[in-house]
Every structure is written in structure tokens, then in C-alpha cells.
Coordinates of C-alpha atoms and ligand atoms in Angstrom, one line a residue:
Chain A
X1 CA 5.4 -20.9 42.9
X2 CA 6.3 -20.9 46.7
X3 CA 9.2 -23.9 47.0
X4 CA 7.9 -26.9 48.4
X5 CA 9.2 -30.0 49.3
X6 CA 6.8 -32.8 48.3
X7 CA 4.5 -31.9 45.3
X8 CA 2.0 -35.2 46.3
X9 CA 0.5 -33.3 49.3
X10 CA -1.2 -29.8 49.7
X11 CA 0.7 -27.1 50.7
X12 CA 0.6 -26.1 54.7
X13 CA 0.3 -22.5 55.0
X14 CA -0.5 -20.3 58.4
X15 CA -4.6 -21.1 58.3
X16 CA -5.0 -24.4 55.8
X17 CA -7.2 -26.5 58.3
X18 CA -5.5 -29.2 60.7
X19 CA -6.4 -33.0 60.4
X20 CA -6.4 -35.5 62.8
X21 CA -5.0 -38.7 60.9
X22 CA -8.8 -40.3 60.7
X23 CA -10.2 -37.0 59.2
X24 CA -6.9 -36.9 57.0
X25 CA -8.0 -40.4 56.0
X26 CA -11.7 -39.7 55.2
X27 CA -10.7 -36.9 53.0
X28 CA -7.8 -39.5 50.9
X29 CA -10.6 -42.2 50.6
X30 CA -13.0 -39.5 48.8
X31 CA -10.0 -38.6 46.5
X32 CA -9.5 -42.0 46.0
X33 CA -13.1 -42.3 45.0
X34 CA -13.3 -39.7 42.6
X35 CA -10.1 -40.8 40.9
X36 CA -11.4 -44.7 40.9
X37 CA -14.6 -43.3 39.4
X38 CA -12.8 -40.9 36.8
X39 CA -10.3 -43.6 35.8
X40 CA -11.8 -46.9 36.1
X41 CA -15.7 -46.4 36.3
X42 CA -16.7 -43.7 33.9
X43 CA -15.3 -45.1 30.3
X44 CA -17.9 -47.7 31.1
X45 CA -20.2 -44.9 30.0
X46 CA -18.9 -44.7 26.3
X47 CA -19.4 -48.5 26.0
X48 CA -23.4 -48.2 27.5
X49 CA -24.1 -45.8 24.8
X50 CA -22.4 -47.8 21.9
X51 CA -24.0 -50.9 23.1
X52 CA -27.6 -50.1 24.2
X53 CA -28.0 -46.3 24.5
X54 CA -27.5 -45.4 21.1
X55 CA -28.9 -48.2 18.9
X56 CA -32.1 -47.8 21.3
X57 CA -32.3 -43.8 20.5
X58 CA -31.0 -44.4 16.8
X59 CA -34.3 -47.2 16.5
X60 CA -36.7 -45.1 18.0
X61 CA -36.3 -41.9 16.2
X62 CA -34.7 -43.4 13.2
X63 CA -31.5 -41.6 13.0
X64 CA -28.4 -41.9 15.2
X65 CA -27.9 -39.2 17.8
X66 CA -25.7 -36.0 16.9
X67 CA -25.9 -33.4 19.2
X68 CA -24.5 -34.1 23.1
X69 CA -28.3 -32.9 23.9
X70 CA -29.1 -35.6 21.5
X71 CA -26.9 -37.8 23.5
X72 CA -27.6 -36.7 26.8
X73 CA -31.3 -38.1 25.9
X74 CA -29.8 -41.2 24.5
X75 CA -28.1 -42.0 27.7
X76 CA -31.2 -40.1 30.3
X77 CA -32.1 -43.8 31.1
X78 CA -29.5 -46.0 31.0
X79 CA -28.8 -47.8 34.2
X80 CA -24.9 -47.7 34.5
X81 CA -24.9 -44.0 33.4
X82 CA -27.4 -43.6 36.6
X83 CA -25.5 -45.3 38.3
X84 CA -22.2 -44.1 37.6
X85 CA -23.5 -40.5 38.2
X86 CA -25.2 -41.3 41.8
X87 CA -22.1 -42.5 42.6
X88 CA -20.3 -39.4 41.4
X89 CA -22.8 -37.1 42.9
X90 CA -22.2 -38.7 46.1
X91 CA -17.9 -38.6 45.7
X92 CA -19.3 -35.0 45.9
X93 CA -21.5 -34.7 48.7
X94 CA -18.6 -36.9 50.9
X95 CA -16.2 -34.6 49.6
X96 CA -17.7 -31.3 51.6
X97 CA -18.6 -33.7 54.7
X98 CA -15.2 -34.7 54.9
X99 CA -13.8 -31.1 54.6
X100 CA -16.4 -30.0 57.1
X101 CA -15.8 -32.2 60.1
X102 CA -11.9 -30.6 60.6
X103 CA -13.3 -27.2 59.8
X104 CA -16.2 -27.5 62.1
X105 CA -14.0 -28.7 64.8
X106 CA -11.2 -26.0 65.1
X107 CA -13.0 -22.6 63.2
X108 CA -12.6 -20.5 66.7
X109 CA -8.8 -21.9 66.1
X110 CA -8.9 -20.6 62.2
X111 CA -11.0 -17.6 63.1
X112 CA -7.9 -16.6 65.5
X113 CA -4.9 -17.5 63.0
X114 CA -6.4 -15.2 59.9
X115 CA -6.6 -12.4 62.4
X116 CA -3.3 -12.6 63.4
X117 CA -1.6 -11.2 59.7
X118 CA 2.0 -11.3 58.8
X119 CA 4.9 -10.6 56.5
X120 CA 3.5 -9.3 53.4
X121 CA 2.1 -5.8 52.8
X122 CA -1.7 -7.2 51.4
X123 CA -4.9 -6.0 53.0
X124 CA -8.3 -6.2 52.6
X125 CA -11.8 -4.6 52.2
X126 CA -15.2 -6.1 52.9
X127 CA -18.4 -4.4 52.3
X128 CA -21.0 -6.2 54.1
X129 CA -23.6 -4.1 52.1
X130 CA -22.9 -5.7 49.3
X131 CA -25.7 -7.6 47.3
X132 CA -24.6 -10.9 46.6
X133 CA -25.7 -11.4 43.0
X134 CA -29.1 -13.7 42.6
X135 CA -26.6 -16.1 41.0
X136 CA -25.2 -17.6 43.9
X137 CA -28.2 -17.1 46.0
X138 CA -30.4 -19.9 44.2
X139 CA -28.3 -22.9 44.7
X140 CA -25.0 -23.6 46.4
X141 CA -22.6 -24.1 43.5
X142 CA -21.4 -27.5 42.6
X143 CA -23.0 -28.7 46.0
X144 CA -20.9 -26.3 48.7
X145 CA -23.0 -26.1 51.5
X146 CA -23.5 -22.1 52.1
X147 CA -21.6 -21.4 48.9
X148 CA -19.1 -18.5 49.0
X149 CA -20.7 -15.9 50.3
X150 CA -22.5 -17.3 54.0
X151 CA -21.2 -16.3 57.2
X152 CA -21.9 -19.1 60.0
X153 CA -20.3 -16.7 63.1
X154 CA -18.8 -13.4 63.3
X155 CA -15.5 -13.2 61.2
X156 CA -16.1 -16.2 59.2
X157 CA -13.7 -17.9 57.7
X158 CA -15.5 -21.7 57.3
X159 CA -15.8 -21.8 53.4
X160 CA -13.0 -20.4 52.7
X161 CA -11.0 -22.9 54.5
X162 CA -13.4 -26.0 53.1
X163 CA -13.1 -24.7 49.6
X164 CA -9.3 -24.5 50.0
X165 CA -9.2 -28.6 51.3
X166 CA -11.7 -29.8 49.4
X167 CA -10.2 -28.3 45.9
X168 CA -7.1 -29.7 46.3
X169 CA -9.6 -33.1 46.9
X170 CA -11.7 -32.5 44.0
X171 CA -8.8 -31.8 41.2
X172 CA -7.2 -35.0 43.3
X173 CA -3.9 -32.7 43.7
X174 CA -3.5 -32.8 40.0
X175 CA -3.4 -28.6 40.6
X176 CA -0.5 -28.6 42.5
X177 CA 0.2 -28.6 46.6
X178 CA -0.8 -25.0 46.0
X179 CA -4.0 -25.6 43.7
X180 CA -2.6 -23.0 41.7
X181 CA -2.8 -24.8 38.0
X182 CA -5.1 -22.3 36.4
X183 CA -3.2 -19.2 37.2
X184 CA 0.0 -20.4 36.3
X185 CA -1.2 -22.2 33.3
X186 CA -3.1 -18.6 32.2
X187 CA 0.5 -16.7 33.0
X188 CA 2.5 -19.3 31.0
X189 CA 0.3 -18.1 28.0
X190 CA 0.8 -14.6 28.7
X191 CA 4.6 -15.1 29.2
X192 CA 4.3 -16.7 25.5
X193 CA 2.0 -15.1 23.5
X194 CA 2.9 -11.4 24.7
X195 CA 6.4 -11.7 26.4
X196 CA 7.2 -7.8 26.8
X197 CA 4.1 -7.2 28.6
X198 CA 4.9 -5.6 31.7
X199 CA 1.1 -5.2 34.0
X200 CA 2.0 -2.2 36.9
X201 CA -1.7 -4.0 38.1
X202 CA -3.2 -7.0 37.8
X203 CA -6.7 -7.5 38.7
X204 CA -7.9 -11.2 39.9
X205 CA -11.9 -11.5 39.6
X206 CA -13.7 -13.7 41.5
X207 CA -10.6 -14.8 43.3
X208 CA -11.9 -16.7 45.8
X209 CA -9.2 -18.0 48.4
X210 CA -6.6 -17.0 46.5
X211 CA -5.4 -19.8 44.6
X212 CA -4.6 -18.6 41.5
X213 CA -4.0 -15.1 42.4
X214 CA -1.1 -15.8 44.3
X215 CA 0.8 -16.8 41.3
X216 CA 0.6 -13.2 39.5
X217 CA 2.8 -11.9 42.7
X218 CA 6.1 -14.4 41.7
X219 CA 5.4 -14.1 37.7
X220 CA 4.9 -10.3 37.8
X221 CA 7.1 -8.8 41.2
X222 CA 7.0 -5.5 39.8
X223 CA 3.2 -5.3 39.7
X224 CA 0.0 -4.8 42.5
X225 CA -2.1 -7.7 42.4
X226 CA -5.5 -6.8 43.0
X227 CA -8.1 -9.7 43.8
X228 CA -11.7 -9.2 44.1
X229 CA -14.8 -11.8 45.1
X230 CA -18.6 -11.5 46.5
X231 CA -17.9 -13.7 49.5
X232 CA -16.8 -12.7 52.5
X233 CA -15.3 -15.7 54.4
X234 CA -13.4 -16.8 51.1
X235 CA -11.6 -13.6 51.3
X236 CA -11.2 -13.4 54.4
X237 CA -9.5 -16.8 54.0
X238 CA -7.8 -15.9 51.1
X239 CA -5.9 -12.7 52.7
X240 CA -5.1 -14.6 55.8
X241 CA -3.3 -17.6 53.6
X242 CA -1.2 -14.6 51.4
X243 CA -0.2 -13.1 54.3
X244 CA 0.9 -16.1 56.1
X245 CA 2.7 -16.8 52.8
X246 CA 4.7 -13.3 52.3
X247 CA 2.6 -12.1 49.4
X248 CA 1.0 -9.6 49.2
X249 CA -2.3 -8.9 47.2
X250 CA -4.9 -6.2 48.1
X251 CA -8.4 -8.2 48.2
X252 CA -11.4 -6.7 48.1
X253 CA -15.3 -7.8 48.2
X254 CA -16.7 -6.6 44.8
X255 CA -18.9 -7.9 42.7
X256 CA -16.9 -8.2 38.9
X257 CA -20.0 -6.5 37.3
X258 CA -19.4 -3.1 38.9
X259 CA -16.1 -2.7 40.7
X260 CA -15.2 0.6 42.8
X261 CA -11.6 0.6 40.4
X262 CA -11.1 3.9 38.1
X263 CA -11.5 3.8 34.9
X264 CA -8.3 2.2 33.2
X265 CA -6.9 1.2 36.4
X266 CA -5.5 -2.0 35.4
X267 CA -3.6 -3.5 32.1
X268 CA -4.0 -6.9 33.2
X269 CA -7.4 -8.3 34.1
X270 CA -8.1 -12.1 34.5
X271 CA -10.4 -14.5 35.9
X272 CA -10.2 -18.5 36.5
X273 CA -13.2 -20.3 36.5
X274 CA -15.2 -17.7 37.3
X275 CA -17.0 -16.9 34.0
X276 CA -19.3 -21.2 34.4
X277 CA -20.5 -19.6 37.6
X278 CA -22.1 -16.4 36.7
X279 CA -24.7 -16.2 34.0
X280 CA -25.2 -15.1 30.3
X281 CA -26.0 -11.1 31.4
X282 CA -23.8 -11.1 34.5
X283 CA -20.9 -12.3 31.9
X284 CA -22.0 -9.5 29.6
X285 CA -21.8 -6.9 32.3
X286 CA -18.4 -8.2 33.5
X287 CA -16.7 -7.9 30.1
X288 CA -18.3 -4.4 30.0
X289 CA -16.3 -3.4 33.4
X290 CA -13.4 -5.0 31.9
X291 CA -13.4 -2.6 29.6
X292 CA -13.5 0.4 31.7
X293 CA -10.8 -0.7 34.0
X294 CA -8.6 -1.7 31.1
X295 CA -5.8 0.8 30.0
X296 CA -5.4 1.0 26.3
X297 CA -3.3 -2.2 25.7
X298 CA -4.5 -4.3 28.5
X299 CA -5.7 -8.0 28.2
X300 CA -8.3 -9.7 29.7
X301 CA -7.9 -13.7 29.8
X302 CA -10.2 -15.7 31.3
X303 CA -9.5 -19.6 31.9
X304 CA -12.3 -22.4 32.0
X305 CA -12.7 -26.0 30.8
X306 CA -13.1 -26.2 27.2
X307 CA -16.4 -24.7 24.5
X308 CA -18.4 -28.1 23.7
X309 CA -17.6 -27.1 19.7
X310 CA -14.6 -28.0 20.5
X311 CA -15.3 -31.5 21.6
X312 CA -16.7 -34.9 20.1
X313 CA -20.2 -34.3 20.6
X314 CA -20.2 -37.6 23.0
X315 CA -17.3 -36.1 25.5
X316 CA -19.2 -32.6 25.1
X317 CA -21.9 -34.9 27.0
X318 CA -19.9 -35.9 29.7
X319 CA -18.3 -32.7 30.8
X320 CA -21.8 -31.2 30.6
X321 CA -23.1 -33.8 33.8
X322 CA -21.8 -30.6 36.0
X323 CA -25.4 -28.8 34.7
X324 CA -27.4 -30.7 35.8
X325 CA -25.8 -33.2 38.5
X326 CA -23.5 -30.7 40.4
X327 CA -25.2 -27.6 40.8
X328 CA -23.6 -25.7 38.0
X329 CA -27.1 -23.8 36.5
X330 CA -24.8 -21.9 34.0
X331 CA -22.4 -24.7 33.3
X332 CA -23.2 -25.8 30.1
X333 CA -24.7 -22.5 28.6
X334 CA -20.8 -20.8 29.6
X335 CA -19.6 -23.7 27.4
X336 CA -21.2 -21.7 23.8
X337 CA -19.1 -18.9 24.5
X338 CA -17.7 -17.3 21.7
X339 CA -14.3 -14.8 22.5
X340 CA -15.0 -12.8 19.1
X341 CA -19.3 -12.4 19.7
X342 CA -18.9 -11.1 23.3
X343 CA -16.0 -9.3 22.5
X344 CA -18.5 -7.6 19.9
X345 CA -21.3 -7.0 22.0
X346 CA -18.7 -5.6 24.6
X347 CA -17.4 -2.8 23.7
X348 CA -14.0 -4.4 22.5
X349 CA -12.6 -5.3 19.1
X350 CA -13.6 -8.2 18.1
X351 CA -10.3 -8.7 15.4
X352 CA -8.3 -8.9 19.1
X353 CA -10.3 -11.3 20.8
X354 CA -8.8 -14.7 20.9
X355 CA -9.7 -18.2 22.6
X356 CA -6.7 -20.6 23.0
X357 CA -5.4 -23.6 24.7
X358 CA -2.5 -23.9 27.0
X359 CA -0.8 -27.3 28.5
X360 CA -1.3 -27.4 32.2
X361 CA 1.8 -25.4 34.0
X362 CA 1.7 -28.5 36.6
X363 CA 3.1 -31.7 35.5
X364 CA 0.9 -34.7 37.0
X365 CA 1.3 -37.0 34.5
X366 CA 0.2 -40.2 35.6
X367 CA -2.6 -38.9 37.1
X368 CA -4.3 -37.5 34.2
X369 CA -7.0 -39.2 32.2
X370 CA -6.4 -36.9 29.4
X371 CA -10.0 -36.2 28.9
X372 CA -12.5 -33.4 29.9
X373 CA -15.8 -35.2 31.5
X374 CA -17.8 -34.6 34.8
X375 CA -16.0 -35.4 38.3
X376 CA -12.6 -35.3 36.7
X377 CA -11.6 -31.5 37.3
X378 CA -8.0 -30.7 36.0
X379 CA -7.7 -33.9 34.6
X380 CA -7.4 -32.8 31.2
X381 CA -4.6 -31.4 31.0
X382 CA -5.3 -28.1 29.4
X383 CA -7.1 -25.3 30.2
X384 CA -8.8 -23.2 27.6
X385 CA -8.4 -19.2 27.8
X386 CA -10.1 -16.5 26.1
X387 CA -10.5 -13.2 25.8
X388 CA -9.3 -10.0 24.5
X389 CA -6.9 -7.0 24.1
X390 CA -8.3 -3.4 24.1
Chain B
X1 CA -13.3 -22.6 74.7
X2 CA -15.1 -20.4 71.8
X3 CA -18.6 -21.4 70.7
X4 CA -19.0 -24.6 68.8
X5 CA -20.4 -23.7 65.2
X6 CA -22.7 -25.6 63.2
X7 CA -22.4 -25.4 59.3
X8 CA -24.6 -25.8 56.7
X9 CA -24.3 -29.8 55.6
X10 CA -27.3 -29.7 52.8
X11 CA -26.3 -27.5 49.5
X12 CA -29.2 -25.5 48.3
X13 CA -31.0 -27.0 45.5
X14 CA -32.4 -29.3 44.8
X15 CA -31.0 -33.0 44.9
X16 CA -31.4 -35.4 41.6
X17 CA -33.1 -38.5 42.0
X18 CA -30.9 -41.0 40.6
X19 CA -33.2 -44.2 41.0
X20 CA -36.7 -45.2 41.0
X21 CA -37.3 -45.8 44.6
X22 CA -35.7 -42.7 46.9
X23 CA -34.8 -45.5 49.4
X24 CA -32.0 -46.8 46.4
X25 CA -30.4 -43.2 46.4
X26 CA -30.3 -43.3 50.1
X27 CA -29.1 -46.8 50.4
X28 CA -26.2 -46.1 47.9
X29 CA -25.2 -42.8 49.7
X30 CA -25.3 -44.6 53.1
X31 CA -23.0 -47.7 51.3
X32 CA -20.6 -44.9 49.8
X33 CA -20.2 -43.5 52.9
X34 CA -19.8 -47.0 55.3
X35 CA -17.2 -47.8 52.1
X36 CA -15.3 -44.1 53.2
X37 CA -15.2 -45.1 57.5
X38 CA -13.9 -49.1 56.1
X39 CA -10.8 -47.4 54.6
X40 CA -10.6 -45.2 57.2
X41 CA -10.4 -47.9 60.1
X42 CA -8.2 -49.8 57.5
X43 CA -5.7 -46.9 57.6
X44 CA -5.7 -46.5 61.5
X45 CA -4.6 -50.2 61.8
X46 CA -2.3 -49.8 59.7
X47 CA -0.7 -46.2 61.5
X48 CA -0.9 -48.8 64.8
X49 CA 1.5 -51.2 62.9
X50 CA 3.6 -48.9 61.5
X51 CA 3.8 -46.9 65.4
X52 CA 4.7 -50.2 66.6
X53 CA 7.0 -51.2 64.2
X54 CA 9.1 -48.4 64.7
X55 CA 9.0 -48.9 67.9
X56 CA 6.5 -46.2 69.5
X57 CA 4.1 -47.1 71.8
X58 CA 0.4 -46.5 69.6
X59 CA -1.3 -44.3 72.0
X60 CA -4.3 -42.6 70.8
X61 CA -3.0 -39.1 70.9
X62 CA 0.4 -41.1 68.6
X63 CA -2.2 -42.3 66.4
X64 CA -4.6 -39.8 65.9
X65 CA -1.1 -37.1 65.0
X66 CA 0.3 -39.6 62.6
X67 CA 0.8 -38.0 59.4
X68 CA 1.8 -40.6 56.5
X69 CA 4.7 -39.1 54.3
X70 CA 4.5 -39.3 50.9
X71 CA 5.4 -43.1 50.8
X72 CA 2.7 -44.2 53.0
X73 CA 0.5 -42.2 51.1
X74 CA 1.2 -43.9 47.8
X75 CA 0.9 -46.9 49.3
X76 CA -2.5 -46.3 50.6
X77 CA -3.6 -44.9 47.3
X78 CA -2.6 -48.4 45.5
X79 CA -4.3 -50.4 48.6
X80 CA -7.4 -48.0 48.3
X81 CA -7.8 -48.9 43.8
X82 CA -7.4 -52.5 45.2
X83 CA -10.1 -52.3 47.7
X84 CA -12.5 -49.9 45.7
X85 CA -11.9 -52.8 42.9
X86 CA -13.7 -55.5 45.4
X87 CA -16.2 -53.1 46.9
X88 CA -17.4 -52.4 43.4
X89 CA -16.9 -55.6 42.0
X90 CA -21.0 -55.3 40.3
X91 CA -20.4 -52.4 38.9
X92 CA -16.8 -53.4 36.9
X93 CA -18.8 -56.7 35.8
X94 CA -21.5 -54.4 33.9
X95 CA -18.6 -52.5 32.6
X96 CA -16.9 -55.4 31.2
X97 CA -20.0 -56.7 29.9
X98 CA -20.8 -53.2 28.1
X99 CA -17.3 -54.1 26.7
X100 CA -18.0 -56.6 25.6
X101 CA -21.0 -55.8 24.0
X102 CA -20.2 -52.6 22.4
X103 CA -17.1 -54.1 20.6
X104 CA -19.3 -56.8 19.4
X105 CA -21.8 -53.7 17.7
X106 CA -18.7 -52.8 15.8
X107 CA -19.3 -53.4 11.7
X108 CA -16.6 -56.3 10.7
X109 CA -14.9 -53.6 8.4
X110 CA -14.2 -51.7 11.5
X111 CA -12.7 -54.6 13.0
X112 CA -10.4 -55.4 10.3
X113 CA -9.4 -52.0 9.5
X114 CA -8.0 -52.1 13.6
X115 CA -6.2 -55.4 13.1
X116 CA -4.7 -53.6 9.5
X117 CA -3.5 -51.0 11.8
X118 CA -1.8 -53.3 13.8
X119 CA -4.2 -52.6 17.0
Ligands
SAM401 C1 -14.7 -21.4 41.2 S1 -14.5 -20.0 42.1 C2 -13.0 -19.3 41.4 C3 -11.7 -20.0 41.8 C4 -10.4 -19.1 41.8 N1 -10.5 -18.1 40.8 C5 -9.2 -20.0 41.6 O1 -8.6 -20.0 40.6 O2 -8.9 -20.8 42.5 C6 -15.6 -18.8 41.5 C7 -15.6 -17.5 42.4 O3 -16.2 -16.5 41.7 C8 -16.9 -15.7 42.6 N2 -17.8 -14.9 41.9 C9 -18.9 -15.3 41.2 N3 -19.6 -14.2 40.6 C10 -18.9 -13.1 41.0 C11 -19.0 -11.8 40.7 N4 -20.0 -11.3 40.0 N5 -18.1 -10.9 41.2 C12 -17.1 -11.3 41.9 N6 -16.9 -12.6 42.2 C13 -17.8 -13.5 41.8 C14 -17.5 -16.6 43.6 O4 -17.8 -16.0 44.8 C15 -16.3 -17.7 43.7 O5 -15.5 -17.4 44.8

């Protein structure tokens, strides 16, 4: 990780958006919200199904609900959960506004700064003929306006530079100033579980601005780091940022499914959060390239918020508002994955798949509620990684 | 100057109604928001305090570059708990009432198996 003096605020590399102190303010008063709601207002939830929820369900069907689908129709009417999740959809909603209006303001100003390069030795490919998958095309995922992939003006760099503020908003700097929990939560388990691997390249899929990508150039110096996304202006975004940060990654705008790469190209292939934002055959597919570009050897590890099996059916519930309150059509069904089944239907061997847990790399203790539930993103303090070894 | 450009400000997709009357989901979302510009306002007084205190003139251009270090910051963050405490004063009354209410559904044995384990 890049040094940094104060770990409380996001980093400030060459292109990350300038705020005036009012637009600085409107953007703490939204964190603020969504860690008032997280902290304070959502356990209120748990005590609305105990005390009205559930003995409603349990006396008109006759048996108390088991399933979070059970539960989720326990709770479909109750007021404070309606409440409580209006509130959380609009933490949301404010959250993009208030990333927008400094983005909006100075993008000729951004626009210019990512052309400029620097230090490092990365570069970057766009296609502009490729098909954005039907995925991201259907709804803007977990309520970005434009999503990943549009282009408001030639050379765009908008989203990129909202998604980079407003994630640091959403996961209410519990990531790190450099958003970059994931990835170096995912390399501290590699680092563990397989401490003589040596990757000569690393390949990041659906990296968007870089955030986690960055972290394979410290952990691995020896290896090229390889990051690949369907959007334009996120990468565009993301290459500027590395370069303005001395490291150097070669993006490149491919969709995971079917990547230009030779065969066996990489030993190391991993993806963070990508796999809740695709679908159940796109997924498919994307293990299936893994498995081409693998070497003999390689690992794929892919890091997301933990399967619902794992849960109490009741906090399965929670973290499954994203579904339907947040945009996230393939949220919940990414949350039945299991590492050994796809593994299986993939190509791989399923004896080497795995699915683990890892302790968040960042330390933000105070600030974590220590549970996984809607609108509290990186609050756990885990991530769950799965995957496999060829 | 370069072009002004205008993003996207509604996601694709469509929006869940949270409430029985559409005018409620508005109202809250327009009450959120005038909540957000409050605190906002509330920190630009205080940056004008703070200027003046240390002794620079609060111009708009001094006010509108102030950055707060982390200090300020924290102490914004505990002023912001505070304030989001009163705003939403109706909704941590339910919440206490739910409490309430769903320790009361507890079976007795429940009860005194916590105060056995010292809770
Ligand atoms: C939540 S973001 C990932 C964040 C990032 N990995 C990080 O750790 O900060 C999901 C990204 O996956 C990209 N994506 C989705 N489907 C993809 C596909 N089939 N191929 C490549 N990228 C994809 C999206 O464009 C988006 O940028």
C-alpha cells in the first residue's frame, strides 16, 4: 500500500475529483447517514420481526418462518423495515448526487489530467467495438447513474471518477484511503495459504478504477499486473490514477467471458466483487476463460460478501435488501454459489476448489458493525474468497 | 472554458415504491436531502468560526478552500450522530418501542437462562 499520512481520509492521487468545502460537506453528511443508518437504525429491524413480523407470519401460516425468503415475506410489510429501507435507498441515491455535483463541475479539468500520464510504465487498450454484456445494459448497478460503461463526452472519464469518491463513501472509509480492502485482504490469503507462489502475471477482472488492482503491483513487484473491464471511462480513470501513482498495470477493455489473452497466459487470476454483478451463465463462461488463461498451477480467487448458507437465515435476509432495493438483479442468486459445483461444471477439479474467509487486511475497528446486512459494505470485517487451483 | 457536461442523475431501472402514497417516497427523499444541505450550512458556519478564530479573514474563496484535517473531521462526525439523533428522533422512538416489545415476546425460560449467564 502506497504510504499515507492520515488513514481517516481518501487518498489524493493526480485525477481523484477536487471538492469545494460545501461539496466536501454534502458527501461527509451522506457517509454520516449511511453509518447512522447501519449502526443505529437498522438493528431496529431484528426487533420488528421478533415483535410483530414473525408472530404475524408464524399465525398466519402456522409455522414460524425458516428460510430468509421465508423471512423476507415476513418482514414485506412491516412499516419500520419500509421505512428503514427508503431511507437506505435514498443514503444511496444522495450518495451519486453528491459525487456528481464536483464531477460535473470540473470533468474538462479531469478529462485533461488523465491525459497527461506519468511515472509508471502501465498503458491501456480500449475497444470501442466492444458489446457491453446485456448485464449491465438493463439497469444501472446498485443505482450508478450511466453504470460503468456510458460515455457522457469524448474521453470520458465521469464514472470512473464518481465510482472512485463515492466508494470510499459507501464502504464509509472502512476500505482504506486507497479503497483497496478487498485486494489486499484476497493477497493476504494467498500470502498464507500458498506462500511460495511466485505469479510472473496477474490478471485483475472486472477491475474497474483500479482499486484493488493496484495492490498486486506492491505484493507481487516481480510480476505484470494485467487489469481488464467492459467500461470505458472506468478504465480510463483507472490507468490515469496508476500512473499518477508510479504503478504500473496494463488495462485493457475486455469482457471476462472472452478475453484476447493466450491460452495459459497468467498463473494468477482474480476478481473482487465482480462475480454479484454478472449473472449465472456469464459466471459460468468466466470460470471457463479462467481456465484457458490459467497455466498449470495457477489460482483463481475471487472475493465477494459471504454465501447466505453461511449465515443465520435472518442476516441472510438483510444482506439480500441489495436484490431487490439497490439494483443488484444478480445479487442474491451469486450468494448460492458453490466453489466445488462450478469448479465441476468448469472444466477444473473440483478436489481443488476451495471457498474461505479472510479478516479484512485494513484495520477500522471502531467502525465496523461486525455484521454483513444491506447499506453496510465492508462492515463486516471479512471478505469471503473462493475459487480454484488448476 | 470546455463544454459544460450533463450526467445522467436517474439510474436505470426501476425505482421501489416504499410507501402507499408516491407523494410519502417523495416527501421523505426531499426531507433526506433538506437534512444533507442543514449539515452542510452547519459545517460552513462552523469553517467561518474556525477561519476567524485563527485569525483569517473568512472570505468566500477562504471558506469555500477550507479543508478540515482529520480533527475537525471527527469532530463533525460526532456533531453529525448527534444531530441525525434529533432529526430522526420518530424513528429511534419505534425502535425503542420494538425493543421493548420484542424482549417482552421472549419465553421466561429465556429470560432466566440470560440472567444465569450473568447478562
Ligand atoms: C463492483 S465493480 C468491481 C470493483 C473492483 N474490482 C474493486 O475491487 O474495486 C464490478 C466491475 O466489473 C465489471 N464487469 C462486469 N462484468 C464484466 C465482464 N463480463 N467483463 C469484464 N468486466 C466486467 C464492471 O464493469 C465493473 O467495473
Amino acid at each position: 500500500m502506497t504510504a499515507t499520512q492520515d488513514l481517516t481520509t481518501q487518498f489524493r492521487h493526480g485525477v481523484l475529483p477536487q471538492t469545494t468545502s460545501d461539496e466536501f460537506s454534502r458527501q461527509e453528511f451522506v457517509k454520516s447517514l449511511k453509518f447512522h443508518l447501519a449502526s443505529k437504525v437498522s438493528l431496529g429491524n431484528h426487533d420488528a420481526y421478533e415483535a410483530r413480523a414473525k408472530p404475524a407470519y408464524t399465525k398466519a401460516t402456522g409455522a414460524e418462518p425458516q428460510t430468509y425468503a421465508e423471512i423476507r415475506k415476513a418482514m414485506s410489510e412491516d412499516p419500520y423495515f419500509a421505512f428503514w429501507s427508503a431511507m437506505q435507498r435514498n443514503s444511496q441515491e444522495m450518495m451519486w448526487k453528491s459525487v456528481q455535483i464536483p464531477v460535473e463541475r470540473q470533468l474538462p479539468d479531469l478529462i485533461a489530467a488523465a491525459g497527461k500520464g506519468a511515472a509508471a510504465e502501465g498503458t491501456l487498450r480500449l475497444n470501442p467495438d466492444l458489446e457491453i454484456p446485456k448485464y449491465h445494459r438493463g439497469v444501472d448497478i446498485h443505482c450508478m447513474p450511466g453504470g460503468y460503461h456510458t460515455e457522457f463526452t469524448a474521453d470520458d472519464v465521469a464514472n470512473g471518477a464518481v465510482y472512485d469518491t463515492a466508494v470510499y463513501i459507501y464502504a464509509m472509509g472502512r476500505m482504506g484511503p486507497l479503497n483497496s480492502d478487498i485486494g489486499d485482504t484476497t493477497i493476504a490469503w494467498i500470502k498464507e495459504n500458498h506462500p511460495d507462489f511466485k505469479p510472473r502475471r496477474i490478471l485483475d477482472m472486472g477491475c474497474t478504477v483500479g482499486h484493488s488492482t493496484l495492490s498486486y503491483c506492491d505484493a507481487f513487484p516481480d510480476a505484470e499486473v494485467y487489469g481488464i473491464d467492459v467500461g470505458a471511462p472506468v478504465l480510463r480513470y483507472a490507468h490515469a490514477r496508476a500512473q499518477s501513482m508510479g504503478k504500473p498495470v496494463h488495462f485493457s477493455q475486455q469482457n471476462a467471458e472472452s478475453t484476447d489473452f493466450e491460452d495459459g497466459f497468467f498463473d494468477l487470476i482474480v476478481s473482487h466483487i465482480l462475480v454479484h454483478e454478472t449473472s449465472n451463465a456469464a459466471m459460468r463462461r468466466i470460470m471457463k476463460e479462467c481456465n484457458r488463461l490459467l497455466t498449470p498451477g495457477g489460482l483463481v480467487v475471487h472475493a465477494e460478501t459471504p454465501p447466505y448458507r453461511d449465515l443465520p437465515a435472518y442476516d441472510a435476509f438483510m444482506l439480500d435488501w441489495d436484490t431487490r432495493n439497490n439494483n443488484e438483479p444478480y445479487w442474491g442468486a451469486s450468494h448460492e454459489l458453490v466453489a466445488t459445483e462450478i469448479a465441476a461444471e468448469t472444466g477444473f477439479d473440483p478436489a481443488k476448489a476451495f471457498e474461505a474467509y479472510q479478516p479484512s487486511a485494513f484495520e477500522a475497528t471502531e467502525r465496523r458493525t461486525k455484521v454483513f446486512q444491506g447499506g453496510d459494505f465492508g462492515g463486516g470485517g471479512a471478505w469471503w474468497l473462493w475459487g480454484v487451483q488448476k | 472554458m470546455a463544454e459544460h457536461v450533463t450526467l445522467q442523475k436517474k439510474a436505470r431501472g426501476e425505482r421501489p415504491q416504499y410507501f402507499a402514497d408516491p407523494a410519502i417516497d417523495k416527501t421523505l427523499a426531499i426531507t433526506l436531502a433538506l437534512a444533507g444541505e442543514v449539515a452542510v450550512l452547519r459545517d460552513r458556519i462552523d469553517t467561518i468560526e474556525r477561519l476567524a478564530e485563527a485569525g483569517v479573514a473568512p472570505t468566500r474563496a477562504a471558506v469555500d478552500a477550507y479543508k478540515p484535517d482529520s480533527a475537525v473531521r471527527a469532530e463533525r462526525d460526532a456533531w453529525r450522530d448527534t444531530y441525525l439523533d434529533t432529526v430522526l428522533r420518530i424513528i429511534h422512538q419505534e425502535r425503542e418501542e420494538l425493543e421493548q416489545r420484542a424482549a417482552d415476546t421472549k419465553p421466561y425460560a429465556a429470560v432466566i437462562e440470560e440472567v444465569v449467564a450473568g447478562g
